[in-house]
Amino acid sequence: MTTIDATTHTDVLIAGAGPTGLVLAIDLARRGIRHRLVDSADRGFPGSRGAGLQPRSLEVFEDLGVLGAMRAAGGPCPPLMIWDRDRQVGEWDMFDRTEPTPAVPYGEIMMLPQWRTVEILAARLEELGGHVDFETGLTGFEQDADGVTATLTRPDGTTETVRARYLVGADGGRSAVRHALGVGFAAEPVDERAALLADVVVDGLERTHWHVWPDAPGGRLMLRPLEGVETFQLVARHDDPDARVDPEREGTTEALQRLIDEATGRSDLTVGEVHWVSAFKPRMAMAERFREGRVFLAGDAAHVHSPAGGQGLNTSIQDGYNLGWKLEAVLRRGAPDSLLDTYATERMGVAADVLGLSTRIHHEDDGGQPRRGPETHQLHVGYPDSPLTRELRHHLPEGALRAGDRAPDAPCEDPASGARVRLFEVFQGTHATVLALSDGEFTVPEWVRVFRPVDVDGHVKDAYGSGYFVIRPDGYVGLATDDAADVAAYLATLTG
């Protein structure tokens, strides 16, 4: 074993280069925060697994500068075609089709294989000057009052010592970081039945639909055409809870051909190359703590969900998005350490709610084909009980925007240039924003932008009403008040 003598230094060490780690690394890179992103794998995630991107994630991706690439590569969720052997039974649309509105620019889920999402995020990180250290595993760490000393190991046995101010474990459901911390992660089965998951070429099957054989011999079979490639995502569930799924044995071209022949009763479907295969039993689990000193848990390392409803990956994306600006505030702006405690406070509540939602949807799926509604879009996720939330207005009407809610979009006019803009364009970037909809004056630090829109069409008033709103860097309303004097006092709580 070779040891690199010198200790390298960074502000944030991130273990795990899936969507969670990449989102956090992108956010830190654009903020100029030193970081290392390491992953023991030799490349990015190869499978399609988490393919549904909810509207709130699309808003996050717009802010991070990757939405254009995502939309070019992805597409809408196709309708389901229900089969009984070789006979079409009927169509079913799993998701509510919702048109964009001024407040909600992305109205429905977008489908994109997870491997492609990871590719696009990694490319964006490189544009910002960062990169992923693949084949570099976190094999040990110790923390003290000032930081974390970690050991990184490569396949040839070479080790490196890294000293970081903070460590983030985004290293999946079997998280080595979580295990090393000794944080509890009690898991419960959502379904005792195992499923085979594969990305496979299937010739002869129309790519216009998500094909489902709910009563196939042995268990439900689903085949969904993947966006931008020739492969289908195959999900084959075993009805027998005692059945064991061996991906190496059951994921060959020959085995999948037999499976599809038996399930569909069709002889015109030909299985080609298998690009990726895995197996899983749906389970739910959540870490007892999301923070332990200078170490944070995020993504699947902190919570694991049933894939039903497309919630897990999207919740993980927002973990990284929530943590990035808070790390910058503490590392660069003198914010108190307690600001970092709000990561766990805010995200643990969300994770618990989403675990309940995805588990309920999973069980509803067993009873038929339930439609996914707005509750899955994650637009109503908020932080009303967060220590960072200040709702100082009184007598608000029912349904009014409140502090802690997601900040809506709205078209308006920039008073300085006269140009038409969207509020999301104003919010985009590393700053916080004071949306001033009344005439009072106040002072703000340099990392805060003040915007007084010209509400040409009335959409800003429809979404916000009047007063003053501090929009956090992650797009949530931190303060809502009618008194301009509250603005400076609130911003001071974020910087100490």
mmCIF file with all atom_site columns, C-alpha atoms in Angstrom, residues 101-256:
data_model
loop_
_atom_site.group_PDB
_atom_site.id
_atom_site.type_symbol
_atom_site.label_atom_id
_atom_site.label_alt_id
_atom_site.label_comp_id
_atom_site.label_asym_id
_atom_site.label_entity_id
_atom_site.label_seq_id
_atom_site.pdbx_PDB_ins_code
_atom_site.Cartn_x
_atom_site.Cartn_y
_atom_site.Cartn_z
_atom_site.occupancy
_atom_site.B_iso_or_equiv
_atom_site.pdbx_formal_charge
_atom_site.auth_seq_id
_atom_site.auth_comp_id
_atom_site.auth_asym_id
_atom_site.auth_atom_id
_atom_site.pdbx_PDB_model_num
ATOM 1   C CA . THR A 1 101 ? -49.170 28.465  -14.974 1.00 0.00 ? 101 THR A CA 1
ATOM 2   C CA . PRO A 1 102 ? -47.458 31.774  -14.182 1.00 0.00 ? 102 PRO A CA 1
ATOM 3   C CA . ALA A 1 103 ? -46.742 30.501  -10.653 1.00 0.00 ? 103 ALA A CA 1
ATOM 4   C CA . VAL A 1 104 ? -45.836 26.913  -11.645 1.00 0.00 ? 104 VAL A CA 1
ATOM 5   C CA . PRO A 1 105 ? -43.800 26.833  -14.876 1.00 0.00 ? 105 PRO A CA 1
ATOM 6   C CA . TYR A 1 106 ? -43.412 23.032  -14.946 1.00 0.00 ? 106 TYR A CA 1
ATOM 7   C CA . GLY A 1 107 ? -46.723 21.324  -14.460 1.00 0.00 ? 107 GLY A CA 1
ATOM 8   C CA . GLU A 1 108 ? -45.954 17.611  -14.636 1.00 0.00 ? 108 GLU A CA 1
ATOM 9   C CA . ILE A 1 109 ? -43.309 14.953  -14.231 1.00 0.00 ? 109 ILE A CA 1
ATOM 10  C CA . MET A 1 110 ? -40.506 14.549  -16.785 1.00 0.00 ? 110 MET A CA 1
ATOM 11  C CA . MET A 1 111 ? -38.941 11.160  -17.486 1.00 0.00 ? 111 MET A CA 1
ATOM 12  C CA . LEU A 1 112 ? -35.188 10.763  -17.870 1.00 0.00 ? 112 LEU A CA 1
ATOM 13  C CA . PRO A 1 113 ? -33.039 7.698   -17.088 1.00 0.00 ? 113 PRO A CA 1
ATOM 14  C CA . GLN A 1 114 ? -30.994 8.227   -13.942 1.00 0.00 ? 114 GLN A CA 1
ATOM 15  C CA . TRP A 1 115 ? -27.719 7.505   -15.747 1.00 0.00 ? 115 TRP A CA 1
ATOM 16  C CA . ARG A 1 116 ? -28.444 10.411  -18.099 1.00 0.00 ? 116 ARG A CA 1
ATOM 17  C CA . THR A 1 117 ? -29.366 12.730  -15.209 1.00 0.00 ? 117 THR A CA 1
ATOM 18  C CA . VAL A 1 118 ? -26.026 11.873  -13.605 1.00 0.00 ? 118 VAL A CA 1
ATOM 19  C CA . GLU A 1 119 ? -24.170 12.520  -16.881 1.00 0.00 ? 119 GLU A CA 1
ATOM 20  C CA . ILE A 1 120 ? -25.745 15.964  -17.283 1.00 0.00 ? 120 ILE A CA 1
ATOM 21  C CA . LEU A 1 121 ? -25.037 16.934  -13.677 1.00 0.00 ? 121 LEU A CA 1
ATOM 22  C CA . ALA A 1 122 ? -21.422 15.755  -13.948 1.00 0.00 ? 122 ALA A CA 1
ATOM 23  C CA . ALA A 1 123 ? -20.956 17.798  -17.136 1.00 0.00 ? 123 ALA A CA 1
ATOM 24  C CA . ARG A 1 124 ? -22.322 20.890  -15.388 1.00 0.00 ? 124 ARG A CA 1
ATOM 25  C CA . LEU A 1 125 ? -19.942 20.360  -12.485 1.00 0.00 ? 125 LEU A CA 1
ATOM 26  C CA . GLU A 1 126 ? -17.032 20.248  -14.932 1.00 0.00 ? 126 GLU A CA 1
ATOM 27  C CA . GLU A 1 127 ? -18.234 23.493  -16.557 1.00 0.00 ? 127 GLU A CA 1
ATOM 28  C CA . LEU A 1 128 ? -17.943 25.094  -13.123 1.00 0.00 ? 128 LEU A CA 1
ATOM 29  C CA . GLY A 1 129 ? -14.403 23.784  -12.637 1.00 0.00 ? 129 GLY A CA 1
ATOM 30  C CA . GLY A 1 130 ? -15.196 20.729  -10.515 1.00 0.00 ? 130 GLY A CA 1
ATOM 31  C CA . HIS A 1 131 ? -14.996 17.008  -11.184 1.00 0.00 ? 131 HIS A CA 1
ATOM 32  C CA . VAL A 1 132 ? -15.669 13.589  -9.682  1.00 0.00 ? 132 VAL A CA 1
ATOM 33  C CA . ASP A 1 133 ? -12.782 11.550  -8.302  1.00 0.00 ? 133 ASP A CA 1
ATOM 34  C CA . PHE A 1 134 ? -13.944 8.098   -9.376  1.00 0.00 ? 134 PHE A CA 1
ATOM 35  C CA . GLU A 1 135 ? -12.310 4.920   -8.061  1.00 0.00 ? 135 GLU A CA 1
ATOM 36  C CA . THR A 1 136 ? -11.657 6.824   -4.854  1.00 0.00 ? 136 THR A CA 1
ATOM 37  C CA . GLY A 1 137 ? -13.393 5.389   -1.823  1.00 0.00 ? 137 GLY A CA 1
ATOM 38  C CA . LEU A 1 138 ? -13.811 6.941   1.603   1.00 0.00 ? 138 LEU A CA 1
ATOM 39  C CA . THR A 1 139 ? -12.397 4.195   3.829   1.00 0.00 ? 139 THR A CA 1
ATOM 40  C CA . GLY A 1 140 ? -12.245 5.945   7.187   1.00 0.00 ? 140 GLY A CA 1
ATOM 41  C CA . PHE A 1 141 ? -12.583 9.254   8.978   1.00 0.00 ? 141 PHE A CA 1
ATOM 42  C CA . GLU A 1 142 ? -12.353 10.910  12.347  1.00 0.00 ? 142 GLU A CA 1
ATOM 43  C CA . GLN A 1 143 ? -13.855 14.213  13.354  1.00 0.00 ? 143 GLN A CA 1
ATOM 44  C CA . ASP A 1 144 ? -12.911 16.778  15.963  1.00 0.00 ? 144 ASP A CA 1
ATOM 45  C CA . ALA A 1 145 ? -14.083 20.246  16.929  1.00 0.00 ? 145 ALA A CA 1
ATOM 46  C CA . ASP A 1 146 ? -12.536 21.874  13.860  1.00 0.00 ? 146 ASP A CA 1
ATOM 47  C CA . GLY A 1 147 ? -13.073 19.400  11.064  1.00 0.00 ? 147 GLY A CA 1
ATOM 48  C CA . VAL A 1 148 ? -12.871 15.886  9.661   1.00 0.00 ? 148 VAL A CA 1
ATOM 49  C CA . THR A 1 149 ? -9.735  13.899  8.779   1.00 0.00 ? 149 THR A CA 1
ATOM 50  C CA . ALA A 1 150 ? -10.600 11.299  6.128   1.00 0.00 ? 150 ALA A CA 1
ATOM 51  C CA . THR A 1 151 ? -8.744  8.507   4.386   1.00 0.00 ? 151 THR A CA 1
ATOM 52  C CA . LEU A 1 152 ? -9.342  7.962   0.673   1.00 0.00 ? 152 LEU A CA 1
ATOM 53  C CA . THR A 1 153 ? -8.275  4.713   -0.971  1.00 0.00 ? 153 THR A CA 1
ATOM 54  C CA . ARG A 1 154 ? -7.874  3.816   -4.652  1.00 0.00 ? 154 ARG A CA 1
ATOM 55  C CA . PRO A 1 155 ? -7.998  0.340   -6.222  1.00 0.00 ? 155 PRO A CA 1
ATOM 56  C CA . ASP A 1 156 ? -4.184  0.042   -6.299  1.00 0.00 ? 156 ASP A CA 1
ATOM 57  C CA . GLY A 1 157 ? -4.099  0.536   -2.539  1.00 0.00 ? 157 GLY A CA 1
ATOM 58  C CA . THR A 1 158 ? -2.835  4.107   -2.666  1.00 0.00 ? 158 THR A CA 1
ATOM 59  C CA . THR A 1 159 ? -4.255  6.152   0.193   1.00 0.00 ? 159 THR A CA 1
ATOM 60  C CA . GLU A 1 160 ? -4.660  9.865   0.659   1.00 0.00 ? 160 GLU A CA 1
ATOM 61  C CA . THR A 1 161 ? -5.448  11.877  3.760   1.00 0.00 ? 161 THR A CA 1
ATOM 62  C CA . VAL A 1 162 ? -7.914  14.731  3.355   1.00 0.00 ? 162 VAL A CA 1
ATOM 63  C CA . ARG A 1 163 ? -8.661  17.348  5.955   1.00 0.00 ? 163 ARG A CA 1
ATOM 64  C CA . ALA A 1 164 ? -12.105 18.914  5.482   1.00 0.00 ? 164 ALA A CA 1
ATOM 65  C CA . ARG A 1 165 ? -14.182 21.348  7.474   1.00 0.00 ? 165 ARG A CA 1
ATOM 66  C CA . TYR A 1 166 ? -17.272 19.183  6.818   1.00 0.00 ? 166 TYR A CA 1
ATOM 67  C CA . LEU A 1 167 ? -18.070 15.733  5.422   1.00 0.00 ? 167 LEU A CA 1
ATOM 68  C CA . VAL A 1 168 ? -21.290 14.826  3.603   1.00 0.00 ? 168 VAL A CA 1
ATOM 69  C CA . GLY A 1 169 ? -22.241 11.173  3.236   1.00 0.00 ? 169 GLY A CA 1
ATOM 70  C CA . ALA A 1 170 ? -24.258 10.879  0.034   1.00 0.00 ? 170 ALA A CA 1
ATOM 71  C CA . ASP A 1 171 ? -23.092 7.314   -0.490  1.00 0.00 ? 171 ASP A CA 1
ATOM 72  C CA . GLY A 1 172 ? -26.374 5.449   -0.826  1.00 0.00 ? 172 GLY A CA 1
ATOM 73  C CA . GLY A 1 173 ? -28.591 3.178   1.198   1.00 0.00 ? 173 GLY A CA 1
ATOM 74  C CA . ARG A 1 174 ? -25.639 1.081   2.403   1.00 0.00 ? 174 ARG A CA 1
ATOM 75  C CA . SER A 1 175 ? -23.782 4.252   3.407   1.00 0.00 ? 175 SER A CA 1
ATOM 76  C CA . ALA A 1 176 ? -20.315 3.621   4.839   1.00 0.00 ? 176 ALA A CA 1
ATOM 77  C CA . VAL A 1 177 ? -20.442 7.103   6.366   1.00 0.00 ? 177 VAL A CA 1
ATOM 78  C CA . ARG A 1 178 ? -23.648 6.331   8.240   1.00 0.00 ? 178 ARG A CA 1
ATOM 79  C CA . HIS A 1 179 ? -22.287 2.996   9.445   1.00 0.00 ? 179 HIS A CA 1
ATOM 80  C CA . ALA A 1 180 ? -19.077 4.628   10.673  1.00 0.00 ? 180 ALA A CA 1
ATOM 81  C CA . LEU A 1 181 ? -21.096 7.206   12.603  1.00 0.00 ? 181 LEU A CA 1
ATOM 82  C CA . GLY A 1 182 ? -23.162 4.477   14.222  1.00 0.00 ? 182 GLY A CA 1
ATOM 83  C CA . VAL A 1 183 ? -26.396 6.238   13.262  1.00 0.00 ? 183 VAL A CA 1
ATOM 84  C CA . GLY A 1 184 ? -29.427 3.969   13.403  1.00 0.00 ? 184 GLY A CA 1
ATOM 85  C CA . PHE A 1 185 ? -31.224 3.145   10.161  1.00 0.00 ? 185 PHE A CA 1
ATOM 86  C CA . ALA A 1 186 ? -34.073 0.805   10.986  1.00 0.00 ? 186 ALA A CA 1
ATOM 87  C CA . ALA A 1 187 ? -35.593 -0.484  7.766   1.00 0.00 ? 187 ALA A CA 1
ATOM 88  C CA . GLU A 1 188 ? -39.068 -1.901  7.233   1.00 0.00 ? 188 GLU A CA 1
ATOM 89  C CA . PRO A 1 189 ? -40.183 -3.862  4.164   1.00 0.00 ? 189 PRO A CA 1
ATOM 90  C CA . VAL A 1 190 ? -42.768 -2.120  2.040   1.00 0.00 ? 190 VAL A CA 1
ATOM 91  C CA . ASP A 1 191 ? -43.273 -5.263  -0.005  1.00 0.00 ? 191 ASP A CA 1
ATOM 92  C CA . GLU A 1 192 ? -41.908 -8.768  0.612   1.00 0.00 ? 192 GLU A CA 1
ATOM 93  C CA . ARG A 1 193 ? -41.999 -9.540  -3.105  1.00 0.00 ? 193 ARG A CA 1
ATOM 94  C CA . ALA A 1 194 ? -38.732 -9.105  -5.000  1.00 0.00 ? 194 ALA A CA 1
ATOM 95  C CA . ALA A 1 195 ? -38.477 -7.460  -8.405  1.00 0.00 ? 195 ALA A CA 1
ATOM 96  C CA . LEU A 1 196 ? -36.016 -7.630  -11.288 1.00 0.00 ? 196 LEU A CA 1
ATOM 97  C CA . LEU A 1 197 ? -35.032 -4.332  -12.877 1.00 0.00 ? 197 LEU A CA 1
ATOM 98  C CA . ALA A 1 198 ? -33.215 -4.131  -16.208 1.00 0.00 ? 198 ALA A CA 1
ATOM 99  C CA . ASP A 1 199 ? -32.403 -1.809  -19.101 1.00 0.00 ? 199 ASP A CA 1
ATOM 100 C CA . VAL A 1 200 ? -32.776 -3.972  -22.186 1.00 0.00 ? 200 VAL A CA 1
ATOM 101 C CA . VAL A 1 201 ? -33.348 -3.730  -25.934 1.00 0.00 ? 201 VAL A CA 1
ATOM 102 C CA . VAL A 1 202 ? -36.724 -5.158  -26.970 1.00 0.00 ? 202 VAL A CA 1
ATOM 103 C CA . ASP A 1 203 ? -37.546 -5.207  -30.685 1.00 0.00 ? 203 ASP A CA 1
ATOM 104 C CA . GLY A 1 204 ? -41.144 -5.340  -31.851 1.00 0.00 ? 204 GLY A CA 1
ATOM 105 C CA . LEU A 1 205 ? -42.690 -3.371  -28.986 1.00 0.00 ? 205 LEU A CA 1
ATOM 106 C CA . GLU A 1 206 ? -44.217 0.033   -29.689 1.00 0.00 ? 206 GLU A CA 1
ATOM 107 C CA . ARG A 1 207 ? -42.420 2.932   -27.995 1.00 0.00 ? 207 ARG A CA 1
ATOM 108 C CA . THR A 1 208 ? -45.566 5.052   -27.685 1.00 0.00 ? 208 THR A CA 1
ATOM 109 C CA . HIS A 1 209 ? -46.666 3.526   -24.367 1.00 0.00 ? 209 HIS A CA 1
ATOM 110 C CA . TRP A 1 210 ? -45.556 2.184   -21.023 1.00 0.00 ? 210 TRP A CA 1
ATOM 111 C CA . HIS A 1 211 ? -46.613 -1.463  -21.417 1.00 0.00 ? 211 HIS A CA 1
ATOM 112 C CA . VAL A 1 212 ? -48.004 -3.312  -18.394 1.00 0.00 ? 212 VAL A CA 1
ATOM 113 C CA . TRP A 1 213 ? -49.029 -6.946  -17.946 1.00 0.00 ? 213 TRP A CA 1
ATOM 114 C CA . PRO A 1 214 ? -50.598 -6.761  -14.444 1.00 0.00 ? 214 PRO A CA 1
ATOM 115 C CA . ASP A 1 215 ? -51.646 -10.432 -14.366 1.00 0.00 ? 215 ASP A CA 1
ATOM 116 C CA . ALA A 1 216 ? -48.639 -11.994 -16.046 1.00 0.00 ? 216 ALA A CA 1
ATOM 117 C CA . PRO A 1 217 ? -47.804 -15.529 -14.885 1.00 0.00 ? 217 PRO A CA 1
ATOM 118 C CA . GLY A 1 218 ? -45.560 -15.267 -11.856 1.00 0.00 ? 218 GLY A CA 1
ATOM 119 C CA . GLY A 1 219 ? -46.038 -11.543 -11.366 1.00 0.00 ? 219 GLY A CA 1
ATOM 120 C CA . ARG A 1 220 ? -46.554 -8.146  -12.958 1.00 0.00 ? 220 ARG A CA 1
ATOM 121 C CA . LEU A 1 221 ? -44.337 -7.167  -15.923 1.00 0.00 ? 221 LEU A CA 1
ATOM 122 C CA . MET A 1 222 ? -43.744 -3.574  -17.017 1.00 0.00 ? 222 MET A CA 1
ATOM 123 C CA . LEU A 1 223 ? -41.772 -2.294  -20.006 1.00 0.00 ? 223 LEU A CA 1
ATOM 124 C CA . ARG A 1 224 ? -41.233 1.449   -20.462 1.00 0.00 ? 224 ARG A CA 1
ATOM 125 C CA . PRO A 1 225 ? -39.368 2.952   -23.442 1.00 0.00 ? 225 PRO A CA 1
ATOM 126 C CA . LEU A 1 226 ? -36.433 4.998   -22.195 1.00 0.00 ? 226 LEU A CA 1
ATOM 127 C CA . GLU A 1 227 ? -35.907 8.509   -23.486 1.00 0.00 ? 227 GLU A CA 1
ATOM 128 C CA . GLY A 1 228 ? -33.243 9.113   -26.132 1.00 0.00 ? 228 GLY A CA 1
ATOM 129 C CA . VAL A 1 229 ? -32.056 5.494   -26.371 1.00 0.00 ? 229 VAL A CA 1
ATOM 130 C CA . GLU A 1 230 ? -33.290 2.208   -27.847 1.00 0.00 ? 230 GLU A CA 1
ATOM 131 C CA . THR A 1 231 ? -33.646 0.415   -24.532 1.00 0.00 ? 231 THR A CA 1
ATOM 132 C CA . PHE A 1 232 ? -36.685 -0.287  -22.375 1.00 0.00 ? 232 PHE A CA 1
ATOM 133 C CA . GLN A 1 233 ? -36.793 -0.269  -18.593 1.00 0.00 ? 233 GLN A CA 1
ATOM 134 C CA . LEU A 1 234 ? -38.079 -3.673  -17.513 1.00 0.00 ? 234 LEU A CA 1
ATOM 135 C CA . VAL A 1 235 ? -39.615 -4.290  -14.100 1.00 0.00 ? 235 VAL A CA 1
ATOM 136 C CA . ALA A 1 236 ? -40.678 -7.857  -13.329 1.00 0.00 ? 236 ALA A CA 1
ATOM 137 C CA . ARG A 1 237 ? -42.189 -8.483  -9.907  1.00 0.00 ? 237 ARG A CA 1
ATOM 138 C CA . HIS A 1 238 ? -42.410 -11.959 -8.431  1.00 0.00 ? 238 HIS A CA 1
ATOM 139 C CA . ASP A 1 239 ? -45.767 -12.668 -6.777  1.00 0.00 ? 239 ASP A CA 1
ATOM 140 C CA . ASP A 1 240 ? -44.178 -15.344 -4.577  1.00 0.00 ? 240 ASP A CA 1
ATOM 141 C CA . PRO A 1 241 ? -42.720 -13.558 -1.520  1.00 0.00 ? 241 PRO A CA 1
ATOM 142 C CA . ASP A 1 242 ? -40.282 -16.450 -1.058  1.00 0.00 ? 242 ASP A CA 1
ATOM 143 C CA . ALA A 1 243 ? -38.877 -16.146 -4.573  1.00 0.00 ? 243 ALA A CA 1
ATOM 144 C CA . ARG A 1 244 ? -35.264 -15.039 -4.737  1.00 0.00 ? 244 ARG A CA 1
ATOM 145 C CA . VAL A 1 245 ? -34.107 -12.944 -7.673  1.00 0.00 ? 245 VAL A CA 1
ATOM 146 C CA . ASP A 1 246 ? -30.605 -13.482 -8.992  1.00 0.00 ? 246 ASP A CA 1
ATOM 147 C CA . PRO A 1 247 ? -29.806 -10.669 -11.459 1.00 0.00 ? 247 PRO A CA 1
ATOM 148 C CA . GLU A 1 248 ? -26.861 -12.514 -12.970 1.00 0.00 ? 248 GLU A CA 1
ATOM 149 C CA . ARG A 1 249 ? -28.986 -15.577 -13.731 1.00 0.00 ? 249 ARG A CA 1
ATOM 150 C CA . GLU A 1 250 ? -32.321 -13.920 -14.515 1.00 0.00 ? 250 GLU A CA 1
ATOM 151 C CA . GLY A 1 251 ? -30.904 -10.853 -16.267 1.00 0.00 ? 251 GLY A CA 1
ATOM 152 C CA . THR A 1 252 ? -29.338 -12.555 -19.276 1.00 0.00 ? 252 THR A CA 1
ATOM 153 C CA . THR A 1 253 ? -30.712 -12.036 -22.773 1.00 0.00 ? 253 THR A CA 1
ATOM 154 C CA . GLU A 1 254 ? -31.955 -15.624 -22.851 1.00 0.00 ? 254 GLU A CA 1
ATOM 155 C CA . ALA A 1 255 ? -33.634 -15.468 -19.450 1.00 0.00 ? 255 ALA A CA 1
ATOM 156 C CA . LEU A 1 256 ? -35.355 -12.167 -20.226 1.00 0.00 ? 256 LEU A CA 1
#
